[in-house]
Amino acid sequence: MMLAKIKEALAELYEEIPAAAETAAAEAVPEEAAAEQADAAIPEAPEEAGTEEEAEEPVAPPGPKETDYVATGYHLDTALPPEKIVAAVEILNREDFFLETITGVDWIDAQQLEVVYDFNHFDENCRVVLRSMLDRSKPEIPTISDIYQGANWHERETHDFFGIVFTGHPNLEPLLLPEDADFHPLLKDFKA
Amino acid sequence: MGTQDVQPPIIHFASLDKILSLGRANSLWPMTFGLACCAIEMMATGASRFDLARFGAEVFRPSPRQCDVMIVAGTISKKMEPAVKTLYDQMPEPKWVIAMGNCAISGGPFVFEGQYGIVEGADKFLPVDIYIPGCPPRPEALIEGILELEEKVTGFRRWPRVEAK
Amino acid sequence: MPEPFRVILFIIFVMAFAGLNAAYLVWCERKGAGHIQRRIGPKEVGPFGLLQPLADGIKLMTKQLFIPKGADPILFMVAPLMVMVPAIMSFCVIPFSETFVAREINIGLLMIFAFASVNVLGLLLGGWGSGNKYAVIAAARCVSQNVAYEIPMLITTITMVMVTNTMNLNEIVRAQAGWFFHWHFFRLDISLLMPVAFLIFFICSLAETNRAPFDMAEAESELIAGAYTEYPGMGFGVFFMGEYANIVIGCALSVILFLGGWQSPIPFNPAGFIGVLWGLFWFLLKLYALIFTVIWIRWTYPRTQFYELLNLSWKVLIPFSLFNLILTALQIKIFPWL
Amino acid sequence: MNGSLQQDLNQETFTLNLGPQHPATHGVLRVKLVMDGEYIVEAEPVLGYIHRMHEKMGENRTWVKFLPNCGRMDYLSALSYNHGYVAAVERAAGIEVPERAEYLRVITVELNRISSHLLWFGAFVLDLGGFTPLLYAFDDREQILDLLESVTGSRLTYCYFRFGGVYNDIDDAFITGTREFIKRLRKRMPMYHALVTKNIILIKRLKDIGPISKDMARRYGATGPVARGSGINFDVRRHEPYSVYPEFDFDVPVYEEGDSMARYMVRMDEIEQSMRIVEQALDKLPEGDIQPKKAVKLVKPPKGDYYQAVEAARGSFGVRLVSDGTNTAYRLKLRSPTYSNLSLFGEASRGMLLPDALALMGSLDLVIPEIDR
């Protein structure tokens, strides 16, 4: 099954993470711990997560997490640090997934911006969500538009609305907003 | 209004003027210019059941140079505003503007506090002659709008007015 | 009637005919389109919408005239005339009836083709002079289209000249006297490919007058309004009149060359004034039947692609018309008594 | 435009602005074209001329108050958008829908799909320079609008679905009217095929024009008829069944060629399939309520994020909800199919002639307000 296969492949990404931030990741996660499905406050990327924040709120385990499809509408929820996104997308690309959409969410209380990637598969019903938390003061994430050309517009749109910078994007100009727009209307603190 | 930029002629020939305005009123060529939902109803008005052609107003010209009336059918976004203005300026006099639908009248359902994208009504930057409310207006309403514009041009109403019961 | 007087009278008639014809062909077109499209068409302006062209005319004439920024003022103003004037001039040699012709000259056919090429120039200058990219594209299209289609058209015409031995349009009509099967269209004994030649000629005249499905120059969904894009008011109106006048010329030529001109389908030709009207009746009947076909085609077919259009000309029409030329020459040579 | 012409004449290529007001773009899309003669060197669509802030409004309005917006995004298949949004909220809030309501949803959505495809059919042939099919299509479309108007109350921008059901029940007149309409359209479809599909000019203009490979469709996330025209058997109704679609017997038309003709054929076949679905739904229509027994007063989905996709007329329409447990969405992302479908235009149109590119663009079935949202 595609779901199991892709879950395994994505899980491998997490094994590499501890190399960078071994302690934080290893301690934080009991593997496969059942977290409440689709917590709005998405877990932070392990290496960004400071120890004191971990103590404050329960953090869902890293690693691809199967969700209840009937309740949420997708199968696999994968929270990743920004630099791992490209690797994850390459895995999905190898398995012939297609990109449904990219969007952002502004978690202003946590001072974070979330980027959400929705993937789907043409042959099997297997929806994979990738998400990554970015620092709200300096939201940067590598582009995937060289892997999925369709991501080009989605990333531009996300940049329009949230000001998230996709590094390496060929043409990060306003798409839906006027050419000279310098505002990001979907930020929660946006005032017209 | 529509003819504001034209110098009034020095001499008036009453009956000639009347013929001219009759000619103009019966040959209102709209622009093929749809912005949003209302454009579909505008197309429906030109199509089989409603047939705007009966009043000689079905010649939708794609070039503004050959149009007499601009039907602003839909929401004008701030990005679109300069283009609409240019199109209006490119039309030769005499010209008229019909604001079709709530968006063109006032911004319609897209006005809310903190809105950043739309122009709240075509009359913010265009001299609108006829307003047709509705979201979108029915084709009958657009036809009534055209007749209303004819009345405005000629000064009298050729067709009976339908009163609300 | 003294000659100068006659000519002046005819010029007035021709101009009135061309103008009225254009106006009422537009009405026919709109009404016809309406009925083809399950609607009524113009109806409220005058009885049956008959005053619609008048209203349009008044409207267009009183529209503001201006020269867009970036346009070449002289070319821009002259171009519509270069479409309209040759078309009206061409009317002078068209025999509406045996004696109902402004000027019966020996090279009438040549004259029409000479003027027809000026018409292209008008569109080219109009497109170029507008200084609009869409118009320039349209002008370029228009020229290559006309160049491509003039060749098979002329070859077919040469075939017909060969058959009739004259370029006098009235003589060509006279050569088709008698029953309707004496019309060139049915004369398989002269050339087996005669109906094909007619088809080639008709297709070419559609293409020459930029009518659908060959309306490359005014491809609305591609080029806004093609070469006319920047023309306001009467500039556009004159173009339009020229276009319709050209349609009439094209169809009239088809009728004269292939469908017996003013000849009635039965060998019955009353003399005198009645005869003139009788000829006029048949000529106009055939003419408007063809024009209706043109309108019908327009509202039925989608537009061809540009390379298809050129392919059709270079790969189909020209070889066929050449073959037809040779075949006809052979047939005339082998059966000289025909 | 005029000044730049003089400059461009001295260069190999020139730029052409297609739109934002151009008959071929069906609205206010602008395409920046770099042309070499009539060949397109580079095409870049510029969006946003009708950006209407739907996503921002989703964050400002309560769940219920956002309902009318759905009909104004994709005004041609407004009910699909209704369905997508309503189903997403129902999934999030766990609202049950009575079976009859689901049937009514399917019937109206499929009728709406037919009307959308009919309009596309007309507008597409209009792009190719054929005027009359548009009027015929409108003639048929008006019948559907009459039917839908009798149920939903509006002609175009429907707001018919409610959380947990639909707003109005259908009557016998609707059922007989729909059956008659289907009978009528069944008779007309062969005429369309004879007049338009088999027209040699149309075939020449569509065959092998604007090929979109399977891989290109995947890389750009194309869905709907565009993907199905490229040999991808993907239909959300089948692939990820929602509502009562599993109960109907219908085919998903798939064409392998990937050219404009394939996309045309997919949509024409879909009209037939939609008619089949409507017929079956009318046959099987159960009795019962059209709203939950306990009326849905206040919708407050629990915290979390949810995704729901439906098959709109133009492809997979997805709604991503992020709820913070209040009566307003925290984030409402609307994934519109044409947005992805159009994004491949730049790559697909490279090296094409302008009229061919416009045929390609027409075959993508654009509704601009849905792209810009």
Coordinates of N, CA, C and O in Angstrom, one line a residue, chain B residues 19-20 23-24 26-27 29 46-48 51 53-63 65-68 90-95 158-159, chain C residues 30 37-46 52 55-56 58-60 62-64 66 68 218 220 224-225 228-233 236 240:
Chain B
I19 N -33.1 63.1 -33.7 CA -32.8 62.0 -34.6 C -31.5 61.4 -34.2 O -31.4 60.2 -34.1
L20 N -30.5 62.2 -33.9 CA -29.2 61.7 -33.5 C -29.4 60.9 -32.2 O -28.9 59.8 -32.1
G23 N -31.0 57.6 -32.9 CA -30.0 56.7 -33.5 C -29.1 56.1 -32.5 O -28.9 54.9 -32.4
R24 N -28.6 57.0 -31.6 CA -27.6 56.5 -30.6 C -28.3 55.5 -29.6 O -27.7 54.5 -29.3
N26 N -30.7 53.6 -30.1 CA -31.1 52.3 -30.6 C -30.0 51.5 -31.1 O -30.1 50.5 -31.7
S27 N -28.8 52.0 -30.9 CA -27.6 51.2 -31.4 C -26.6 51.3 -30.3 O -25.5 51.8 -30.5
W29 N -23.9 49.8 -28.5 CA -23.0 48.6 -28.6 C -22.2 48.5 -27.3 O -21.4 49.3 -27.0
G46 N -27.5 38.2 -23.9 CA -27.4 38.3 -25.3 C -27.8 37.0 -26.0 O -27.9 36.9 -27.2
A47 N -28.0 35.9 -25.2 CA -28.2 34.6 -25.8 C -29.7 34.4 -26.1 O -30.5 35.3 -26.0
S48 N -30.0 33.2 -26.5 CA -31.3 32.9 -27.1 C -32.5 33.4 -26.4 O -33.4 34.0 -27.0
D51 N -32.2 37.6 -25.6 CA -31.9 38.2 -26.9 C -31.9 39.7 -26.9 O -32.8 40.4 -27.3
A53 N -30.4 41.4 -28.8 CA -30.4 41.8 -30.2 C -31.7 42.5 -30.6 O -31.7 43.4 -31.5
R54 N -32.8 42.2 -30.0 CA -34.0 42.8 -30.3 C -33.9 44.3 -30.3 O -34.6 45.0 -31.0
F55 N -33.1 44.8 -29.4 CA -33.0 46.3 -29.2 C -31.8 46.8 -29.9 O -31.3 47.9 -29.6
G56 N -31.2 46.0 -30.7 CA -30.0 46.4 -31.4 C -28.8 46.6 -30.6 O -27.8 47.2 -30.9
A57 N -28.8 46.0 -29.4 CA -27.7 46.2 -28.5 C -26.8 44.9 -28.3 O -26.2 44.7 -27.3
E58 N -26.9 44.0 -29.3 CA -26.1 42.8 -29.1 C -24.8 42.8 -29.7 O -24.0 41.8 -29.7
V59 N -24.4 43.9 -30.4 CA -23.1 43.9 -31.1 C -22.0 44.1 -30.0 O -21.5 45.2 -29.8
F60 N -21.6 43.0 -29.3 CA -20.6 43.2 -28.3 C -19.3 43.3 -29.1 O -18.8 42.4 -29.7
R61 N -18.7 44.5 -29.0 CA -17.4 44.7 -29.7 C -16.3 44.5 -28.7 O -16.3 45.0 -27.6
P62 N -15.3 43.7 -29.1 CA -14.2 43.5 -28.2 C -13.2 44.7 -28.0 O -12.5 44.8 -27.1
S63 N -13.3 45.6 -29.0 CA -12.4 46.8 -28.9 C -13.1 48.0 -28.3 O -14.2 48.3 -28.8
R65 N -12.8 50.9 -28.8 CA -12.9 52.0 -29.8 C -14.3 52.0 -30.4 O -14.7 53.0 -31.0
Q66 N -14.9 50.9 -30.5 CA -16.2 50.8 -31.2 C -17.4 50.6 -30.3 O -18.4 50.2 -30.8
C67 N -17.2 50.9 -29.0 CA -18.3 50.7 -28.1 C -18.9 52.0 -27.7 O -18.3 53.0 -27.7
D68 N -20.2 51.9 -27.3 CA -20.9 53.0 -26.8 C -21.2 52.9 -25.3 O -21.3 53.9 -24.7
Q90 N -10.5 54.9 -23.5 CA -10.3 54.6 -24.9 C -11.6 54.6 -25.7 O -11.6 54.6 -26.9
M91 N -12.7 54.6 -25.0 CA -14.0 54.7 -25.8 C -14.2 56.1 -26.3 O -14.0 57.1 -25.6
P92 N -14.7 56.2 -27.6 CA -15.0 57.5 -28.1 C -16.3 58.0 -27.6 O -17.2 57.3 -27.2
E93 N -16.4 59.3 -27.5 CA -17.6 60.0 -27.0 C -18.7 59.8 -28.1 O -18.3 59.8 -29.3
P94 N -20.0 59.9 -27.8 CA -20.5 59.8 -26.5 C -20.5 58.4 -26.0 O -20.7 57.5 -26.7
K95 N -20.3 58.3 -24.7 CA -20.2 56.9 -24.1 C -21.0 56.9 -22.8 O -21.2 57.9 -22.1
R158 N -39.8 54.4 -24.7 CA -40.5 53.8 -25.8 C -41.3 52.6 -25.4 O -42.3 52.3 -26.0
W159 N -40.9 51.9 -24.4 CA -41.6 50.6 -24.1 C -42.3 50.8 -22.7 O -41.9 51.6 -21.9
Chain C
R30 N -27.3 40.1 -39.2 CA -27.7 40.0 -37.8 C -29.0 39.3 -37.6 O -29.2 38.5 -36.7
Q37 N -29.4 31.1 -34.8 CA -29.0 30.9 -33.4 C -30.3 30.8 -32.4 O -30.1 31.1 -31.2
R38 N -31.4 30.5 -32.9 CA -32.6 30.3 -32.1 C -33.0 31.6 -31.4 O -33.4 31.6 -30.2
R39 N -32.8 32.7 -32.0 CA -33.3 34.0 -31.4 C -33.9 34.8 -32.5 O -33.9 34.4 -33.7
I40 N -34.3 36.0 -32.2 CA -35.0 36.8 -33.2 C -34.1 37.7 -34.0 O -34.3 37.9 -35.1
G41 N -33.2 38.3 -33.3 CA -32.4 39.3 -34.0 C -33.1 40.7 -33.8 O -34.1 40.8 -33.2
P42 N -32.5 41.7 -34.5 CA -33.1 43.0 -34.3 C -34.6 43.1 -34.7 O -35.0 42.5 -35.7
K43 N -35.4 43.7 -33.9 CA -36.8 43.6 -34.0 C -37.5 44.9 -33.6 O -38.5 45.2 -34.2
E44 N -37.0 45.6 -32.6 CA -37.7 46.6 -32.0 C -37.5 48.0 -32.8 O -38.3 48.9 -32.6
V45 N -36.4 48.1 -33.5 CA -36.1 49.4 -34.1 C -36.7 49.4 -35.5 O -36.1 48.8 -36.4
G46 N -37.8 50.0 -35.6 CA -38.5 49.9 -36.9 C -39.2 48.6 -37.1 O -38.9 47.6 -36.4
Q52 N -32.8 49.4 -38.0 CA -31.5 49.2 -37.2 C -30.3 49.7 -37.9 O -29.5 50.4 -37.3
A55 N -30.1 53.4 -37.6 CA -29.7 53.9 -36.3 C -28.2 53.7 -36.1 O -27.5 54.6 -35.6
D56 N -27.7 52.5 -36.5 CA -26.3 52.3 -36.4 C -25.5 53.3 -37.2 O -24.4 53.8 -36.8
I58 N -26.3 56.4 -38.1 CA -26.4 57.7 -37.4 C -25.4 57.6 -36.2 O -24.6 58.5 -36.0
K59 N -25.5 56.6 -35.5 CA -24.6 56.4 -34.3 C -23.1 56.5 -34.7 O -22.4 57.3 -34.2
L60 N -22.8 55.7 -35.7 CA -21.4 55.7 -36.1 C -20.9 57.0 -36.6 O -19.8 57.5 -36.4
T62 N -22.0 59.9 -35.9 CA -21.8 61.0 -34.9 C -20.9 60.6 -33.8 O -20.8 61.3 -32.8
K63 N -20.2 59.6 -33.9 CA -19.3 59.2 -32.9 C -18.0 60.1 -33.0 O -17.7 60.5 -34.1
Q64 N -17.4 60.3 -31.9 CA -16.2 61.1 -31.8 C -15.1 60.4 -32.7 O -14.9 59.2 -32.7
F66 N -11.2 60.3 -33.6 CA -9.9 60.7 -33.1 C -8.8 59.7 -33.6 O -9.1 58.6 -34.0
P68 N -5.7 57.6 -32.5 CA -5.1 57.2 -31.3 C -3.6 57.6 -31.2 O -3.0 57.8 -32.2
E218 N -9.8 39.6 -38.8 CA -10.7 40.2 -37.7 C -11.0 39.1 -36.7 O -12.2 39.0 -36.3
E220 N -11.9 37.8 -33.8 CA -12.3 38.5 -32.6 C -11.7 37.8 -31.3 O -11.3 38.5 -30.4
I224 N -8.7 40.8 -30.8 CA -9.6 41.8 -30.5 C -10.5 42.1 -31.7 O -11.5 41.5 -31.8
A225 N -10.1 43.0 -32.5 CA -10.9 43.2 -33.8 C -9.9 43.3 -35.0 O -10.2 44.0 -35.9
Y228 N -9.0 46.4 -37.4 CA -10.0 47.5 -37.1 C -9.9 47.9 -35.6 O -10.6 48.8 -35.2
T229 N -9.0 47.3 -34.9 CA -9.0 47.4 -33.4 C -9.1 48.9 -33.0 O -9.8 49.2 -32.1
E230 N -8.3 49.7 -33.6 CA -8.2 51.1 -33.1 C -9.1 52.1 -33.8 O -9.1 53.2 -33.5
Y231 N -10.0 51.6 -34.7 CA -10.8 52.5 -35.4 C -12.1 52.8 -34.7 O -12.9 52.0 -34.5
P232 N -12.3 54.1 -34.3 CA -13.6 54.5 -33.7 C -14.6 54.9 -34.8 O -14.2 55.3 -35.9
G233 N -15.8 54.9 -34.4 CA -16.9 55.5 -35.2 C -16.9 55.2 -36.7 O -16.8 54.0 -37.0
F236 N -14.4 52.8 -38.6 CA -14.8 51.4 -38.5 C -16.0 51.2 -39.4 O -16.0 50.2 -40.1
F240 N -16.2 48.6 -42.5 CA -17.3 47.6 -42.5 C -18.0 47.7 -43.8 O -18.3 46.6 -44.4

